[in-house]
Coordinates of C-alpha atoms and ligand atoms in Angstrom, one line a residue:
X1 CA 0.0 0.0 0.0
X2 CA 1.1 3.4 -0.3
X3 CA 2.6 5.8 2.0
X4 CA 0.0 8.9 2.5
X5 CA 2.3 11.9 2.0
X6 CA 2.0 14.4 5.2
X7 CA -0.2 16.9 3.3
X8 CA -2.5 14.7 2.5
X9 CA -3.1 13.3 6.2
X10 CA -5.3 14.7 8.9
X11 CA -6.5 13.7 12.0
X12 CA -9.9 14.1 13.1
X13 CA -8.7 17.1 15.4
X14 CA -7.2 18.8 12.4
X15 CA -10.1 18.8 10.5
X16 CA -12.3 20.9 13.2
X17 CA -9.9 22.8 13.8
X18 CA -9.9 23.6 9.8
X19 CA -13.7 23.7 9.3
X20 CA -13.8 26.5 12.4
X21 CA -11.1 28.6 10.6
X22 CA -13.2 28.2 7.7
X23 CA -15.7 30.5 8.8
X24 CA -15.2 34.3 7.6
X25 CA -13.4 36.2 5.3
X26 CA -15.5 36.0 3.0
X27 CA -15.2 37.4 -1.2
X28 CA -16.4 40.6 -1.6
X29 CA -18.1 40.9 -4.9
X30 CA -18.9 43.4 -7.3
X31 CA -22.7 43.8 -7.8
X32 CA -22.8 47.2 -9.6
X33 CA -24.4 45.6 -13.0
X34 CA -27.1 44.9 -11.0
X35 CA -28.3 48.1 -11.0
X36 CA -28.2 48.1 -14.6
X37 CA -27.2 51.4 -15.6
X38 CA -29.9 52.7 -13.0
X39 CA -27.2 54.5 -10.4
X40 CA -25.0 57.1 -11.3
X41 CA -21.1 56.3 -12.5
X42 CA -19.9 57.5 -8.7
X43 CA -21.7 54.9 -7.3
X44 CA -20.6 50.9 -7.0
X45 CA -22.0 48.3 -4.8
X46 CA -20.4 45.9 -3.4
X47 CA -21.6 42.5 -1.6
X48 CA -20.3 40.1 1.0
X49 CA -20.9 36.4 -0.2
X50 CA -21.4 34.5 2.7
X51 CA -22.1 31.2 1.5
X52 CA -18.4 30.7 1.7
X53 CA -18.2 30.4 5.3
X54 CA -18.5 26.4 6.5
X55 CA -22.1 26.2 7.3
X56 CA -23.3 27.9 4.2
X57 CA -24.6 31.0 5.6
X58 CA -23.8 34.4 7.3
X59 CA -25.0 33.1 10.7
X60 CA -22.3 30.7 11.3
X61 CA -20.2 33.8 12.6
X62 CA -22.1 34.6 15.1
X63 CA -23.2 31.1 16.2
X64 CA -19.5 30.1 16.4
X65 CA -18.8 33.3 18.7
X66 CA -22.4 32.2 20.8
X67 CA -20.8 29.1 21.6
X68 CA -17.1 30.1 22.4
X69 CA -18.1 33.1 24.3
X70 CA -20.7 30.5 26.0
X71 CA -17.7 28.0 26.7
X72 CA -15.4 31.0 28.4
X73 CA -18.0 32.3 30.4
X74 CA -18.5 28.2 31.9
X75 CA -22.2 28.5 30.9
X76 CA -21.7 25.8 28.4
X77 CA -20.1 22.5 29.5
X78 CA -19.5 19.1 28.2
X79 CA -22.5 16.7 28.4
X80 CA -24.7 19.5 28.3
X81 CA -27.6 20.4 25.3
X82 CA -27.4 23.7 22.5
X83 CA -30.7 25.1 22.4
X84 CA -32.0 27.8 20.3
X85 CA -34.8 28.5 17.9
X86 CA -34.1 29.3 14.2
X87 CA -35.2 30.3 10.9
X88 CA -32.9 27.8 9.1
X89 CA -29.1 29.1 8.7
X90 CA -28.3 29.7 12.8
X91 CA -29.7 25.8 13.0
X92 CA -27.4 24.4 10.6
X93 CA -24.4 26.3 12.2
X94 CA -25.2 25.4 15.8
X95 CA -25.5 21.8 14.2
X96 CA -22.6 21.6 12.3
X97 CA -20.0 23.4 15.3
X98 CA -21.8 21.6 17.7
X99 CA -21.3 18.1 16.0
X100 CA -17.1 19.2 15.5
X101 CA -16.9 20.2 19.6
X102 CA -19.0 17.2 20.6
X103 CA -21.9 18.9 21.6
X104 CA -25.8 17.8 21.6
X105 CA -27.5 20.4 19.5
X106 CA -31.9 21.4 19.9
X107 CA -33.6 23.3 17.7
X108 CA -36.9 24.8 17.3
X109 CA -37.9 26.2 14.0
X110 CA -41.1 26.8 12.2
X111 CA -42.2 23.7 10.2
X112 CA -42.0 24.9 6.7
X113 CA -38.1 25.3 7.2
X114 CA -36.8 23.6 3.8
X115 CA -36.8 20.2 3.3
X116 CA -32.9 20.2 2.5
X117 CA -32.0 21.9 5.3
X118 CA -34.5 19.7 7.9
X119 CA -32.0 17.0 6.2
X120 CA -28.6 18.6 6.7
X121 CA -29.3 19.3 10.3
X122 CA -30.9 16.1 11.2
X123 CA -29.6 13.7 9.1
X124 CA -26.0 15.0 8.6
X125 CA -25.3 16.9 11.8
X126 CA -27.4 14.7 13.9
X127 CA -29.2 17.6 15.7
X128 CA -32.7 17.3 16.9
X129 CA -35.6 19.3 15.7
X130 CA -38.7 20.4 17.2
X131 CA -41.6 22.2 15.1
X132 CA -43.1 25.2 15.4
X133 CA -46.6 26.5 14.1
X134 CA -45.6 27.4 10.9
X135 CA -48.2 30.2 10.9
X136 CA -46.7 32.1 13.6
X137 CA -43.1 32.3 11.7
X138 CA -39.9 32.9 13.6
X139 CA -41.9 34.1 17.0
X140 CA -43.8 31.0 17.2
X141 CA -40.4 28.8 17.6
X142 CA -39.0 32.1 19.9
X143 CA -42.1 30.9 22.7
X144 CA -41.4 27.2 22.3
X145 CA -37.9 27.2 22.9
X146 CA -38.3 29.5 25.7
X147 CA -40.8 26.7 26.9
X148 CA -38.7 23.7 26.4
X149 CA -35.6 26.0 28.2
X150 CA -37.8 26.6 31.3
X151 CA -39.1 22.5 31.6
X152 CA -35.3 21.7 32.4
X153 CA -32.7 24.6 32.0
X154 CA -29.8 23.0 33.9
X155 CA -29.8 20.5 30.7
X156 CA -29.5 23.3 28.0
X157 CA -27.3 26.2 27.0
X158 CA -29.7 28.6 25.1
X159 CA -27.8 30.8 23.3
X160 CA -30.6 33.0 22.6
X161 CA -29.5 34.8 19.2
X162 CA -31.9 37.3 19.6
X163 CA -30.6 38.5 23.0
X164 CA -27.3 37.5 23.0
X165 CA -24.8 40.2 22.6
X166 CA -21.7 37.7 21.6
X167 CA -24.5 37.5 18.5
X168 CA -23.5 41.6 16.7
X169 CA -19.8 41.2 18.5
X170 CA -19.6 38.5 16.2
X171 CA -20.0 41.2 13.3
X172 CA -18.4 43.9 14.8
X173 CA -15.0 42.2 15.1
X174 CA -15.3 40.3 11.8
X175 CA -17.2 41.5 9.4
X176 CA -16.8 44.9 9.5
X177 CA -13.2 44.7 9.9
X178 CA -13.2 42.7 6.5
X179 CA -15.3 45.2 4.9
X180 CA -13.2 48.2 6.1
X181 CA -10.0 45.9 4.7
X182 CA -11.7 44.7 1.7
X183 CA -12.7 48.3 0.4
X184 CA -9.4 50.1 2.0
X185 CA -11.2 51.8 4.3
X186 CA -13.6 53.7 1.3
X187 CA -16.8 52.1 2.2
X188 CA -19.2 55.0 2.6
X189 CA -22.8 53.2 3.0
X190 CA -23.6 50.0 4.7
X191 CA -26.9 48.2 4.9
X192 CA -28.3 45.0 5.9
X193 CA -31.6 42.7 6.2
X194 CA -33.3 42.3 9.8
X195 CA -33.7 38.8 11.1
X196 CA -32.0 38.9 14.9
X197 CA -30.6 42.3 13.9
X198 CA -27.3 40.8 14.6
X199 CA -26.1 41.3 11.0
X200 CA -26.6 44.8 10.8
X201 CA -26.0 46.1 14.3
X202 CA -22.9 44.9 14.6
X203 CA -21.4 45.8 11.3
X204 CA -22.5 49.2 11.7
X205 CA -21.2 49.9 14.8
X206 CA -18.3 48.6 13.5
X207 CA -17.8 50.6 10.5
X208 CA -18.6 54.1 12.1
X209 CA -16.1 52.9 14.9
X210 CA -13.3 53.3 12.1
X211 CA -15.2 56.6 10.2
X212 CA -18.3 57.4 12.0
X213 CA -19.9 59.2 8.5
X214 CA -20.5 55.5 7.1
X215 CA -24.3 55.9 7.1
X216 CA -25.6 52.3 7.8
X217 CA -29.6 51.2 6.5
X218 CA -31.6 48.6 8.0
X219 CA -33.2 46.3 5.5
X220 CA -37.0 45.3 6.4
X221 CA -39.7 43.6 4.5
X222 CA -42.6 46.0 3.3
X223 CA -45.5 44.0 4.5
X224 CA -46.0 41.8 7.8
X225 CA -46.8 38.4 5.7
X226 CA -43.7 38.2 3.2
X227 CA -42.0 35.6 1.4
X228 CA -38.0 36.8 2.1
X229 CA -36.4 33.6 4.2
X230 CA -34.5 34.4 7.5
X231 CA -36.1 38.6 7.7
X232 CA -38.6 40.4 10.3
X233 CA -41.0 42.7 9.6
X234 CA -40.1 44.5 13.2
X235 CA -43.4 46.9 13.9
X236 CA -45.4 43.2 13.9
X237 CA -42.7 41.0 15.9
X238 CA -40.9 40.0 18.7
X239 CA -38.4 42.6 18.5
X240 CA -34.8 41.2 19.4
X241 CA -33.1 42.8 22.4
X242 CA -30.3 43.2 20.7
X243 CA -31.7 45.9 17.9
X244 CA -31.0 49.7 18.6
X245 CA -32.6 51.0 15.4
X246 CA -31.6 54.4 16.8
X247 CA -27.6 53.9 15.5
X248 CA -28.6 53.6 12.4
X249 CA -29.2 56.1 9.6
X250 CA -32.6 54.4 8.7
X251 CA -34.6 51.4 7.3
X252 CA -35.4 50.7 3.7
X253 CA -38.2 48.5 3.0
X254 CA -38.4 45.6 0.7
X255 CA -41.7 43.9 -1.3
X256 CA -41.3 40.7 -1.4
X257 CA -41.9 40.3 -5.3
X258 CA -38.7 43.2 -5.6
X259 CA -36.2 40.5 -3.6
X260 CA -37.4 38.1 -5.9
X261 CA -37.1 40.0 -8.9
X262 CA -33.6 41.1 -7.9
X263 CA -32.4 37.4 -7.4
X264 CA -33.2 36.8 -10.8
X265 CA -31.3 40.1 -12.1
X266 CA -28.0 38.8 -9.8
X267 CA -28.4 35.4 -11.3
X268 CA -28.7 36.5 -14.9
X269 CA -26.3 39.8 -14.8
X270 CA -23.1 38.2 -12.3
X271 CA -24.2 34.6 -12.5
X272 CA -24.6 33.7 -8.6
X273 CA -28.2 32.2 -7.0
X274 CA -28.3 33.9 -3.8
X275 CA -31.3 33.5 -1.1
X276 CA -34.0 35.8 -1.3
X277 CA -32.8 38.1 1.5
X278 CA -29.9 38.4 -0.2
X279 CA -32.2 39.7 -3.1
X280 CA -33.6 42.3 -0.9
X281 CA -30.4 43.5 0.2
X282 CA -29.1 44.1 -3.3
X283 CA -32.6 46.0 -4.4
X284 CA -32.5 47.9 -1.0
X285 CA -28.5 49.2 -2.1
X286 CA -29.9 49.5 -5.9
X287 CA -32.9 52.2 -4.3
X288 CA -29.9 53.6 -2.1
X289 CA -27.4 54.2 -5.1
X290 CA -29.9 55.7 -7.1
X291 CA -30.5 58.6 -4.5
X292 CA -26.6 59.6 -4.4
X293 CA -24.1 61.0 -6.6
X294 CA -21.2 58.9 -5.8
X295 CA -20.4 56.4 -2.7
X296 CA -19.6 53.3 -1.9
X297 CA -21.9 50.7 -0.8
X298 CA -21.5 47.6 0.4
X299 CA -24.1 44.8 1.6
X300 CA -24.6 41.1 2.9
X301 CA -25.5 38.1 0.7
X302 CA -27.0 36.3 3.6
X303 CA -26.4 32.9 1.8
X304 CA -27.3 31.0 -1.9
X305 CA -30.3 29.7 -3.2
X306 CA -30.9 26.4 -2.6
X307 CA -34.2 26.5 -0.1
X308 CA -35.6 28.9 -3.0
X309 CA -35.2 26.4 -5.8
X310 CA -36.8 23.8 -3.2
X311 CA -39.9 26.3 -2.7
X312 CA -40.1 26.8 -6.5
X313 CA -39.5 30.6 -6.4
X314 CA -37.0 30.2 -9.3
X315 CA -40.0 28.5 -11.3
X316 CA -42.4 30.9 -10.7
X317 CA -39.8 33.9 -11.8
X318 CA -39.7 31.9 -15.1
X319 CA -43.0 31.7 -15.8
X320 CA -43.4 35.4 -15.7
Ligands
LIG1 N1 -31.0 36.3 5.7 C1 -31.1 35.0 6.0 C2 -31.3 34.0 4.9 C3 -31.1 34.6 7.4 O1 -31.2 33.3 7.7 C4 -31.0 35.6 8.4 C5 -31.0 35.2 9.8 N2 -32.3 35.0 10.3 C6 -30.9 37.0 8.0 C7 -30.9 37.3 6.7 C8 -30.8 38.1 9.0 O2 -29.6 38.1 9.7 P1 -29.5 38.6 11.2 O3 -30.1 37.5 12.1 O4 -28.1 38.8 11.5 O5 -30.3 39.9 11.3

């Protein structure tokens, strides 16, 4: 048999220590033909692409600092539960970290989370799921979990994304310093969709720590029933504790059928499938541009497409 050459061998250990590392600095891509000739030539915009992280998604930066900060403070121990509720992305990043440290993961999420990603976190990551009325969204799993905590809370660590500060310090010290490397410090706008709030507060307060004139936009969708995966329509939710609207500059809201119509225009103009809050990120930065006569804006592709195909969104953009 042959000798494995030292490159190519790992241990176990190795291998979490490399899918951890893999989470951050992420590409920075140009999305200005997006706008299709709609903003003016002073303008470009700019996107994080956050599929790249392990985990697939933007949340497993702040579920990976949840759970370290969570292990320093002692609250998390060996032997013991991760609990949380989730939209989709947080659960398959509290799945996947937890299954690399050895930890039992619980989540509750709404039952008309995708199909694939049910699969990934059960199946793959072997992390239990409990359903929530599906009817009641993101706030309906917020009231279970809460429940299940309270039946037992010596057996669980609940992170609580929605409270937990260790959620936007998670953005603040990585994102934003990416952003402000990424762009050499000539970012001007910033602006991000609203699920936890975690995205946007902490990238913001990092970028006007380094030049407090970056204005910084919150990303909403228009109506309280809306089809964009992993956002809140605040003025009708459980509003986290964690979002200060106050330190931002304002809120741009989204329709739903704009987010879907700007996911197409990404896919057909750069050639990426992004999720559909990436969508309204880009349309909210496209409205942005066209109000300014030059800057620099940058936004968050939340993560890709592949709950969208599973709903059919892409198929009912074609038949249009
Ligand atoms: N987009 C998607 C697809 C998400 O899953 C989430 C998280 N719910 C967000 C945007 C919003 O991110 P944050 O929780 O940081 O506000």
């Amino acid at each position: 048999m042959s000798k494995l050459t030292s490159t190519a061998c790992m241990t176990a250990e190795d291998l979490t220590t490399d899918l951890l590392g893999k989470i951050g600095n992420t590409p920075l891509l140009d999305l200005t033909k997006c706008a299709q000739g709609s903003v003016p030539s002073g303008v470009s915009i700019w996107a994080k692409a956050e599929w790249y992280n392990a985990g697939g998604s933007v949340k497993a930066r702040p579920a990976l600092r949840m759970i370290q900060e969570g292990e320093r403070l002692g609250k998390l121990k060996p032997g013991m539960t991760i609990l949380d509720s989730t939209s989709g992305n947080t659960g398959v990043a509290y799945a996947l970290i937890g299954l690399l440290k050895g930890y039992k993961v619980k989540l509750v999420m709404p039952a008309n989370v995708c199909n694939e990603r049910k699969h990934l976190m059960a199946t793959a990551y072997h992390a239990e799921i409990v359903f929530s009325d599906p009817l009641q969204g993101s706030d309906g799993a917020i009231l279970e979990c809460r429940r299940i905590f309270n039946e037992d809370p010596g057996q669980y660590f609940w992170p609580d994304q929605y409270n937990n500060p260790a959620n936007w310090q998670a953005h603040f010290y990585t994102t934003a310093e990416e952003i402000w490397r990424q762009t050499d410090g000539k970012v001007t706008h910033f602006l991000a969709g609203i699920g936890t709030s975690g995205t946007v507060m902490g990238t913001s307060r990092g970028l006007k720590a380094k030049n407090p004139d970056i204005k910084c936009y919150a990303v909403e969708p228009a109506e309280s029933l809306h089809g964009i995966e992993g956002l809140k329509h605040m003025s009708t939710s459980i509003v986290p504790g964690i979002y200060a609207p106050n330190e931002l500059d304002g809120k741009i809201s989204v329709k739903t059928e704009s987010s879907y119509e700007m996911v197409n225009v990404i896919k057909d103009t750069v050639d990426v499938m992004v999720g559909t809050s990436a969508g309204a990120a880009v349309y909210a930065a496209v409205t942005l541009g066209q109000s300014l006569k030059e800057g620099l804006i940058v936004t968050v592709l939340p993560d890709s497409c592949e709950c969208d195909v599973a709903h059919g969104i892409f198929n009912l953009l074609l038949k249009k």
